[in-house]
Amino acid sequence: MQIKQTAMAGTLESSDIQIMLSQGEKGITFDLTSDVKKQFGDAIKKTIQDVLASYQIDDVMVKVVDKGALTPVIKARAITVVQRAMDQKDQPNWEVL
Amino acid sequence: MTDKVAELYLFNPRVKKTWQTFLTKKGIPVFSDQEVDQIDQTIGLFDEKNRLVGTGSIAGETIKYIAVEDEPNGPAGARFNQLVSSLEASLAQSGHFHLFVFTKPTYEHSFAHVGFNTLAKTKQGLILEKGTPNIQSFREQLPKKPNTAKRVAAVVLNANPFTKGHRYLVEQAAKENDWVYVFVVNQDVSLFTTKERLALVERGLSDVKNVCVANGGDYMVSYLSFPAYFIKDHDRAISYQTTLDAELFKEQIAGPLGIQVRYVGTEPDSPTTKRYNEALQAVLPKEVLVKEVPRLTQADGKQAVSASSVRQAIKDNQFSSIVALVPKTTAHFINEHWQTLRGKMMKGQNQHAD
């Protein structure tokens, strides 16, 4: 499935993560900026991929600027950005949450 | 973090004064109307004693006038990140997910750190972007050149409107190359709108087979629109703007698309265009050749065919003299929209280059 609109969630402040989703046609592509990319890059991507999978999104461009966010923060930001991108902010997906 | 973000209303003279003083202290000295008038929103960052410690502004989809005073013992860059974050959130709320930054080379690193990509740089300043659609998507949506095309050229036109002179330039390029990209400058400050100019170029070149006409998008605009708020000297600002434009073309357009030659018309009359051509000559070779083609002249053999003489004729209500200067397709369009064009001209929306 594709997303409906470009969306962004999170900030660039320390311990947070900024995630932007925009329309893509070539599967899930990542553009990740992080000081700890070497150590945690794959783990960050995995957390976001899991959220995308639970919403059945398989074609999307994901731009991530990580400022040292912990996994629950990444998950929360990912859920928010997906809900915004699917234009269903007011219909939380309880099964995912 | 106890810093607060608040909107700065620059129409309030006192607020504007504080803002200017802060920026001047931070080495940003230019507050010309040309730069300041385009600002849509300015935000400020205030510390616990309510002192201004950071500011940034949005103009369209561009971030400018950004400056931050780091906390003496605090983490470096924290305030900068908070500020950029707020500006991005504010743009996102109004539906903009793509932004540019024009700034001094010293800030390149700070912006790269929050996810910006450098598009082109000069010694005096650089342009970065973040978000989508970006330069990659721009290049991907362009018509593909045939695989057999070996010699590839490009022409960038404002075409306000498309004349026989423009056609002559493109024809030269088409004769000497296998494939020619014609980019039309995307800016609605001209007498003819971008849509109209694009359509006139397409129609006027429809019989030339190895040419593709494309909108220049955000990447081919008038270099005069590049913010230069951080360069005080006017002369240096122009040299920065023209060089940056040339670098942008070389790095992001010519290189990836395999363009080997850029064709430009000689400019005997306009000093700014002359400087622009000089900048192209200085930056593009050896990767890209710059070929200056002498301008097509009018019947008298002296005066160059130019879009400005067409606009002058519209102003003077002289349709008959236009016919000799433009292809039939453009003449037809001008004839059909004569009253509208004259109306616009009388309001003085004409002050823009070819």
Short mmCIF file of N, CA and C in Angstrom, two decimals, chain B residues 158-303:
data_model
loop_
_atom_site.label_atom_id
_atom_site.label_comp_id
_atom_site.label_asym_id
_atom_site.label_seq_id
_atom_site.Cartn_x
_atom_site.Cartn_y
_atom_site.Cartn_z
N ASN B 158 14.28 32.05 -20.36
CA ASN B 158 13.12 32.60 -19.66
C ASN B 158 11.98 32.70 -20.68
N ALA B 159 12.31 33.10 -21.90
CA ALA B 159 11.36 33.14 -23.01
C ALA B 159 10.11 33.93 -22.63
N ASN B 160 10.29 35.18 -22.46
CA ASN B 160 9.20 36.05 -22.00
C ASN B 160 8.89 37.10 -23.05
N PRO B 161 8.32 36.78 -24.21
CA PRO B 161 7.89 35.45 -24.68
C PRO B 161 8.93 34.84 -25.61
N PHE B 162 8.61 33.63 -26.12
CA PHE B 162 9.48 32.88 -27.03
C PHE B 162 9.59 33.63 -28.37
N THR B 163 10.84 33.95 -28.78
CA THR B 163 11.03 34.71 -30.02
C THR B 163 11.79 33.86 -31.05
N LYS B 164 11.95 34.45 -32.23
CA LYS B 164 12.76 33.79 -33.25
C LYS B 164 14.21 33.69 -32.80
N GLY B 165 14.63 34.63 -31.94
CA GLY B 165 15.99 34.59 -31.41
C GLY B 165 16.21 33.34 -30.56
N HIS B 166 15.24 33.03 -29.68
CA HIS B 166 15.34 31.81 -28.87
C HIS B 166 15.38 30.59 -29.78
N ARG B 167 14.51 30.62 -30.78
CA ARG B 167 14.42 29.47 -31.68
C ARG B 167 15.75 29.28 -32.42
N TYR B 168 16.35 30.38 -32.83
CA TYR B 168 17.63 30.33 -33.53
C TYR B 168 18.69 29.67 -32.64
N LEU B 169 18.71 30.07 -31.38
CA LEU B 169 19.69 29.51 -30.43
C LEU B 169 19.49 28.00 -30.27
N VAL B 170 18.24 27.59 -30.09
CA VAL B 170 17.95 26.16 -29.91
C VAL B 170 18.26 25.39 -31.20
N GLU B 171 17.95 26.00 -32.34
CA GLU B 171 18.24 25.33 -33.62
C GLU B 171 19.73 25.06 -33.78
N GLN B 172 20.54 26.06 -33.40
CA GLN B 172 22.00 25.86 -33.46
C GLN B 172 22.40 24.66 -32.62
N ALA B 173 21.88 24.61 -31.40
CA ALA B 173 22.21 23.51 -30.49
C ALA B 173 21.72 22.18 -31.07
N ALA B 174 20.53 22.18 -31.64
CA ALA B 174 19.96 20.94 -32.18
C ALA B 174 20.75 20.43 -33.38
N LYS B 175 21.27 21.38 -34.17
CA LYS B 175 22.05 20.99 -35.35
C LYS B 175 23.36 20.33 -34.94
N GLU B 176 23.96 20.85 -33.88
CA GLU B 176 25.31 20.40 -33.51
C GLU B 176 25.32 19.26 -32.49
N ASN B 177 24.12 18.84 -32.03
CA ASN B 177 24.07 17.81 -31.00
C ASN B 177 22.98 16.78 -31.31
N ASP B 178 23.08 15.63 -30.59
CA ASP B 178 22.08 14.58 -30.80
C ASP B 178 20.81 14.86 -30.00
N TRP B 179 20.96 15.56 -28.90
CA TRP B 179 19.82 15.75 -28.00
C TRP B 179 19.98 17.08 -27.27
N VAL B 180 18.90 17.85 -27.17
CA VAL B 180 18.97 19.15 -26.50
C VAL B 180 17.86 19.26 -25.45
N TYR B 181 18.26 19.54 -24.23
CA TYR B 181 17.30 19.88 -23.18
C TYR B 181 17.06 21.38 -23.21
N VAL B 182 15.79 21.77 -23.31
CA VAL B 182 15.47 23.19 -23.20
C VAL B 182 14.72 23.40 -21.90
N PHE B 183 15.34 24.11 -20.97
CA PHE B 183 14.71 24.36 -19.67
C PHE B 183 14.11 25.75 -19.65
N VAL B 184 12.88 25.81 -19.23
CA VAL B 184 12.21 27.11 -19.13
C VAL B 184 12.20 27.53 -17.67
N VAL B 185 12.70 28.72 -17.41
CA VAL B 185 12.81 29.23 -16.05
C VAL B 185 11.43 29.32 -15.41
N ASN B 186 11.35 28.78 -14.20
CA ASN B 186 10.06 28.67 -13.53
C ASN B 186 9.88 29.79 -12.52
N GLN B 187 9.32 30.91 -12.98
CA GLN B 187 9.11 32.01 -12.04
C GLN B 187 8.01 32.91 -12.57
N ASP B 188 7.01 33.11 -11.76
CA ASP B 188 5.90 33.90 -12.25
C ASP B 188 6.06 35.37 -11.93
N VAL B 189 7.15 35.95 -12.39
CA VAL B 189 7.32 37.39 -12.21
C VAL B 189 7.37 38.07 -13.57
N SER B 190 7.17 37.29 -14.61
CA SER B 190 7.30 37.83 -15.95
C SER B 190 5.93 38.22 -16.48
N LEU B 191 5.94 38.93 -17.63
CA LEU B 191 4.68 39.32 -18.27
C LEU B 191 3.88 38.08 -18.63
N PHE B 192 4.56 37.09 -19.19
CA PHE B 192 3.92 35.83 -19.52
C PHE B 192 4.12 34.87 -18.36
N THR B 193 3.08 34.13 -17.98
CA THR B 193 3.20 33.21 -16.85
C THR B 193 4.06 32.02 -17.26
N THR B 194 4.52 31.27 -16.26
CA THR B 194 5.36 30.12 -16.55
C THR B 194 4.64 29.15 -17.49
N LYS B 195 3.37 28.92 -17.21
CA LYS B 195 2.58 27.99 -18.03
C LYS B 195 2.54 28.46 -19.48
N GLU B 196 2.32 29.76 -19.66
CA GLU B 196 2.24 30.30 -21.02
C GLU B 196 3.60 30.22 -21.71
N ARG B 197 4.64 30.57 -20.98
CA ARG B 197 5.97 30.55 -21.58
C ARG B 197 6.36 29.14 -21.99
N LEU B 198 6.07 28.19 -21.11
CA LEU B 198 6.38 26.79 -21.40
C LEU B 198 5.63 26.33 -22.65
N ALA B 199 4.34 26.65 -22.71
CA ALA B 199 3.53 26.23 -23.86
C ALA B 199 4.05 26.85 -25.14
N LEU B 200 4.45 28.13 -25.08
CA LEU B 200 4.94 28.80 -26.29
C LEU B 200 6.26 28.21 -26.76
N VAL B 201 7.12 27.84 -25.82
CA VAL B 201 8.38 27.22 -26.21
C VAL B 201 8.10 25.86 -26.84
N GLU B 202 7.21 25.08 -26.21
CA GLU B 202 6.87 23.75 -26.74
C GLU B 202 6.31 23.86 -28.15
N ARG B 203 5.36 24.76 -28.32
CA ARG B 203 4.72 24.90 -29.64
C ARG B 203 5.72 25.40 -30.67
N GLY B 204 6.54 26.37 -30.24
CA GLY B 204 7.48 26.96 -31.18
C GLY B 204 8.60 26.04 -31.60
N LEU B 205 8.75 24.92 -30.88
CA LEU B 205 9.84 24.00 -31.22
C LEU B 205 9.31 22.61 -31.59
N SER B 206 7.99 22.50 -31.77
CA SER B 206 7.39 21.17 -31.94
C SER B 206 7.93 20.45 -33.17
N ASP B 207 8.44 21.19 -34.16
CA ASP B 207 8.94 20.53 -35.37
C ASP B 207 10.41 20.13 -35.26
N VAL B 208 11.08 20.52 -34.18
CA VAL B 208 12.49 20.13 -34.03
C VAL B 208 12.51 18.82 -33.24
N LYS B 209 13.00 17.77 -33.88
CA LYS B 209 12.82 16.41 -33.33
C LYS B 209 13.65 16.12 -32.08
N ASN B 210 14.91 16.52 -32.08
CA ASN B 210 15.80 16.08 -31.00
C ASN B 210 15.87 17.07 -29.83
N VAL B 211 14.72 17.69 -29.56
CA VAL B 211 14.68 18.67 -28.48
C VAL B 211 13.59 18.26 -27.49
N CYS B 212 13.89 18.39 -26.17
CA CYS B 212 12.80 18.22 -25.22
C CYS B 212 12.71 19.47 -24.35
N VAL B 213 11.49 19.92 -24.17
CA VAL B 213 11.25 21.15 -23.41
C VAL B 213 10.77 20.77 -22.02
N ALA B 214 11.39 21.35 -20.99
CA ALA B 214 10.99 21.00 -19.63
C ALA B 214 10.97 22.24 -18.75
N ASN B 215 10.11 22.20 -17.76
CA ASN B 215 10.07 23.26 -16.77
C ASN B 215 11.33 23.15 -15.90
N GLY B 216 12.00 24.27 -15.69
CA GLY B 216 13.24 24.26 -14.91
C GLY B 216 13.03 24.01 -13.43
N GLY B 217 11.78 23.96 -12.99
CA GLY B 217 11.47 23.66 -11.60
C GLY B 217 12.12 24.64 -10.64
N ASP B 218 12.41 24.15 -9.46
CA ASP B 218 13.03 25.01 -8.45
C ASP B 218 14.51 25.19 -8.70
N TYR B 219 15.03 24.47 -9.69
CA TYR B 219 16.49 24.43 -9.81
C TYR B 219 17.03 25.34 -10.91
N MET B 220 16.12 25.85 -11.75
CA MET B 220 16.55 26.85 -12.70
C MET B 220 15.65 28.05 -12.59
N VAL B 221 16.07 28.94 -11.74
CA VAL B 221 15.30 30.15 -11.50
C VAL B 221 16.21 31.33 -11.83
N SER B 222 15.68 32.51 -11.71
CA SER B 222 16.54 33.66 -11.93
C SER B 222 17.53 33.73 -10.76
N TYR B 223 18.81 33.81 -11.08
CA TYR B 223 19.82 33.83 -10.01
C TYR B 223 19.61 35.03 -9.08
N LEU B 224 18.94 36.04 -9.61
CA LEU B 224 18.70 37.23 -8.78
C LEU B 224 17.82 36.90 -7.59
N SER B 225 17.10 35.78 -7.67
CA SER B 225 16.22 35.44 -6.56
C SER B 225 16.96 34.67 -5.47
N PHE B 226 18.23 34.36 -5.68
CA PHE B 226 18.98 33.70 -4.61
C PHE B 226 19.22 34.67 -3.46
N PRO B 227 18.81 34.32 -2.27
CA PRO B 227 19.04 35.22 -1.15
C PRO B 227 20.54 35.48 -0.95
N ALA B 228 20.86 36.74 -0.71
CA ALA B 228 22.27 37.09 -0.50
C ALA B 228 22.37 37.98 0.74
N TYR B 229 21.52 37.68 1.73
CA TYR B 229 21.41 38.54 2.90
C TYR B 229 22.67 38.55 3.75
N PHE B 230 23.57 37.57 3.51
CA PHE B 230 24.76 37.50 4.35
C PHE B 230 25.99 38.09 3.66
N ILE B 231 25.79 38.72 2.52
CA ILE B 231 26.92 39.36 1.83
C ILE B 231 26.64 40.84 1.68
N LYS B 232 27.50 41.63 2.28
CA LYS B 232 27.22 43.05 2.36
C LYS B 232 27.44 43.75 1.02
N ASP B 233 28.54 43.46 0.40
CA ASP B 233 28.91 44.18 -0.80
C ASP B 233 28.06 43.74 -1.99
N HIS B 234 27.41 44.68 -2.64
CA HIS B 234 26.48 44.35 -3.72
C HIS B 234 27.17 43.62 -4.86
N ASP B 235 28.35 44.09 -5.19
CA ASP B 235 29.09 43.49 -6.29
C ASP B 235 29.46 42.04 -6.00
N ARG B 236 29.88 41.81 -4.76
CA ARG B 236 30.23 40.44 -4.37
C ARG B 236 28.99 39.56 -4.31
N ALA B 237 27.86 40.17 -3.92
CA ALA B 237 26.61 39.41 -3.87
C ALA B 237 26.26 38.90 -5.25
N ILE B 238 26.39 39.75 -6.27
CA ILE B 238 26.07 39.31 -7.63
C ILE B 238 27.02 38.23 -8.08
N SER B 239 28.28 38.38 -7.75
CA SER B 239 29.22 37.35 -8.19
C SER B 239 28.92 36.03 -7.48
N TYR B 240 28.48 36.10 -6.20
CA TYR B 240 28.07 34.88 -5.49
C TYR B 240 26.84 34.26 -6.15
N GLN B 241 25.85 35.10 -6.48
CA GLN B 241 24.61 34.58 -7.05
C GLN B 241 24.85 33.90 -8.40
N THR B 242 25.62 34.57 -9.27
CA THR B 242 25.85 33.99 -10.59
C THR B 242 26.71 32.72 -10.49
N THR B 243 27.72 32.74 -9.61
CA THR B 243 28.57 31.56 -9.47
C THR B 243 27.78 30.39 -8.92
N LEU B 244 26.92 30.67 -7.92
CA LEU B 244 26.13 29.60 -7.32
C LEU B 244 25.19 28.99 -8.35
N ASP B 245 24.58 29.83 -9.16
CA ASP B 245 23.68 29.34 -10.21
C ASP B 245 24.44 28.42 -11.17
N ALA B 246 25.64 28.84 -11.55
CA ALA B 246 26.45 28.04 -12.47
C ALA B 246 26.86 26.72 -11.83
N GLU B 247 27.25 26.77 -10.54
CA GLU B 247 27.63 25.55 -9.83
C GLU B 247 26.46 24.58 -9.74
N LEU B 248 25.29 25.14 -9.43
CA LEU B 248 24.08 24.33 -9.30
C LEU B 248 23.79 23.60 -10.61
N PHE B 249 23.91 24.33 -11.70
CA PHE B 249 23.67 23.73 -13.02
C PHE B 249 24.70 22.64 -13.30
N LYS B 250 25.94 22.93 -12.98
CA LYS B 250 27.01 21.98 -13.29
C LYS B 250 26.87 20.71 -12.46
N GLU B 251 26.67 20.87 -11.14
CA GLU B 251 26.68 19.72 -10.24
C GLU B 251 25.41 18.89 -10.34
N GLN B 252 24.27 19.56 -10.36
CA GLN B 252 23.01 18.83 -10.21
C GLN B 252 22.27 18.57 -11.51
N ILE B 253 22.56 19.34 -12.55
CA ILE B 253 21.83 19.17 -13.81
C ILE B 253 22.76 18.57 -14.86
N ALA B 254 23.79 19.30 -15.23
CA ALA B 254 24.65 18.87 -16.33
C ALA B 254 25.34 17.54 -16.04
N GLY B 255 25.95 17.42 -14.88
CA GLY B 255 26.67 16.19 -14.54
C GLY B 255 25.79 14.95 -14.64
N PRO B 256 24.75 14.87 -13.79
CA PRO B 256 23.90 13.68 -13.78
C PRO B 256 23.20 13.41 -15.12
N LEU B 257 22.85 14.45 -15.87
CA LEU B 257 22.12 14.23 -17.12
C LEU B 257 23.05 14.03 -18.32
N GLY B 258 24.33 14.16 -18.08
CA GLY B 258 25.28 13.96 -19.17
C GLY B 258 25.29 15.07 -20.20
N ILE B 259 25.02 16.29 -19.74
CA ILE B 259 25.04 17.44 -20.66
C ILE B 259 26.48 17.91 -20.84
N GLN B 260 26.90 18.04 -22.10
CA GLN B 260 28.30 18.42 -22.35
C GLN B 260 28.46 19.87 -22.76
N VAL B 261 27.40 20.45 -23.31
CA VAL B 261 27.51 21.83 -23.79
C VAL B 261 26.30 22.63 -23.32
N ARG B 262 26.54 23.85 -22.90
CA ARG B 262 25.42 24.74 -22.63
C ARG B 262 25.49 25.90 -23.61
N TYR B 263 24.40 26.15 -24.30
CA TYR B 263 24.34 27.23 -25.27
C TYR B 263 23.74 28.48 -24.64
N VAL B 264 24.40 29.60 -24.86
CA VAL B 264 23.83 30.87 -24.39
C VAL B 264 23.94 31.88 -25.53
N GLY B 265 23.05 32.87 -25.49
CA GLY B 265 23.13 33.93 -26.47
C GLY B 265 24.12 34.97 -26.00
N THR B 266 24.82 35.63 -26.93
CA THR B 266 25.71 36.72 -26.51
C THR B 266 24.83 37.86 -26.03
N GLU B 267 25.38 38.65 -25.14
CA GLU B 267 24.57 39.71 -24.56
C GLU B 267 25.31 41.03 -24.64
N PRO B 268 25.21 41.70 -25.78
CA PRO B 268 25.98 42.94 -25.90
C PRO B 268 25.40 44.09 -25.08
N ASP B 269 24.09 44.04 -24.78
CA ASP B 269 23.44 45.21 -24.17
C ASP B 269 23.27 45.15 -22.66
N SER B 270 23.03 43.93 -22.13
CA SER B 270 22.70 43.88 -20.71
C SER B 270 23.91 43.48 -19.88
N PRO B 271 24.39 44.38 -19.01
CA PRO B 271 25.59 44.08 -18.22
C PRO B 271 25.39 42.91 -17.26
N THR B 272 24.17 42.74 -16.69
CA THR B 272 23.98 41.64 -15.74
C THR B 272 24.05 40.29 -16.44
N THR B 273 23.40 40.20 -17.61
CA THR B 273 23.45 38.93 -18.34
C THR B 273 24.88 38.64 -18.78
N LYS B 274 25.60 39.71 -19.10
CA LYS B 274 26.99 39.54 -19.50
C LYS B 274 27.78 38.92 -18.34
N ARG B 275 27.54 39.42 -17.15
CA ARG B 275 28.24 38.87 -15.98
C ARG B 275 27.84 37.42 -15.75
N TYR B 276 26.58 37.13 -16.00
CA TYR B 276 26.11 35.77 -15.83
C TYR B 276 26.83 34.83 -16.79
N ASN B 277 26.94 35.25 -18.05
CA ASN B 277 27.66 34.44 -19.04
C ASN B 277 29.12 34.26 -18.64
N GLU B 278 29.70 35.30 -18.07
CA GLU B 278 31.09 35.20 -17.61
C GLU B 278 31.23 34.17 -16.49
N ALA B 279 30.24 34.16 -15.58
CA ALA B 279 30.28 33.19 -14.49
C ALA B 279 30.17 31.78 -15.04
N LEU B 280 29.30 31.59 -16.03
CA LEU B 280 29.18 30.26 -16.64
C LEU B 280 30.51 29.84 -17.24
N GLN B 281 31.14 30.78 -17.95
CA GLN B 281 32.43 30.48 -18.57
C GLN B 281 33.48 30.12 -17.52
N ALA B 282 33.38 30.74 -16.37
CA ALA B 282 34.39 30.51 -15.33
C ALA B 282 34.16 29.18 -14.62
N VAL B 283 32.90 28.78 -14.46
CA VAL B 283 32.59 27.61 -13.62
C VAL B 283 32.45 26.31 -14.43
N LEU B 284 31.73 26.35 -15.54
CA LEU B 284 31.36 25.11 -16.23
C LEU B 284 32.51 24.32 -16.86
N PRO B 285 33.43 24.94 -17.63
CA PRO B 285 34.49 24.14 -18.23
C PRO B 285 35.39 23.55 -17.15
N LYS B 286 36.04 22.38 -17.33
CA LYS B 286 36.07 21.65 -18.58
C LYS B 286 34.92 20.67 -18.73
N GLU B 287 34.24 20.36 -17.62
CA GLU B 287 33.19 19.34 -17.69
C GLU B 287 32.12 19.71 -18.70
N VAL B 288 31.74 20.98 -18.70
CA VAL B 288 30.69 21.42 -19.61
C VAL B 288 31.21 22.62 -20.42
N LEU B 289 31.07 22.54 -21.72
CA LEU B 289 31.50 23.66 -22.55
C LEU B 289 30.41 24.72 -22.58
N VAL B 290 30.82 25.97 -22.67
CA VAL B 290 29.84 27.04 -22.82
C VAL B 290 29.98 27.60 -24.22
N LYS B 291 28.91 27.57 -24.97
CA LYS B 291 28.99 28.05 -26.33
C LYS B 291 28.15 29.31 -26.47
N GLU B 292 28.80 30.42 -26.74
CA GLU B 292 28.05 31.65 -26.92
C GLU B 292 27.72 31.81 -28.39
N VAL B 293 26.44 31.89 -28.67
CA VAL B 293 25.99 32.02 -30.05
C VAL B 293 25.60 33.48 -30.29
N PRO B 294 26.15 34.10 -31.35
CA PRO B 294 25.78 35.49 -31.62
C PRO B 294 24.28 35.62 -31.82
N ARG B 295 23.72 36.71 -31.32
CA ARG B 295 22.27 36.88 -31.38
C ARG B 295 21.78 37.06 -32.81
N LEU B 296 20.61 36.50 -33.07
CA LEU B 296 19.94 36.72 -34.35
C LEU B 296 19.57 38.20 -34.43
N THR B 297 19.84 38.80 -35.59
CA THR B 297 19.54 40.23 -35.69
C THR B 297 18.26 40.47 -36.46
N GLN B 298 17.69 41.64 -36.23
CA GLN B 298 16.47 42.02 -36.94
C GLN B 298 16.80 42.37 -38.39
N ALA B 299 15.77 42.65 -39.17
CA ALA B 299 15.92 42.89 -40.61
C ALA B 299 16.98 43.96 -40.91
N ASP B 300 17.11 44.94 -40.04
CA ASP B 300 18.09 46.00 -40.30
C ASP B 300 19.53 45.52 -40.12
N GLY B 301 19.67 44.29 -39.62
CA GLY B 301 21.00 43.71 -39.50
C GLY B 301 21.76 44.21 -38.29
N LYS B 302 21.18 45.05 -37.48
CA LYS B 302 21.91 45.59 -36.33
C LYS B 302 21.31 45.13 -35.01
N GLN B 303 20.05 45.52 -34.79
CA GLN B 303 19.45 45.28 -33.49
C GLN B 303 19.14 43.80 -33.29
#
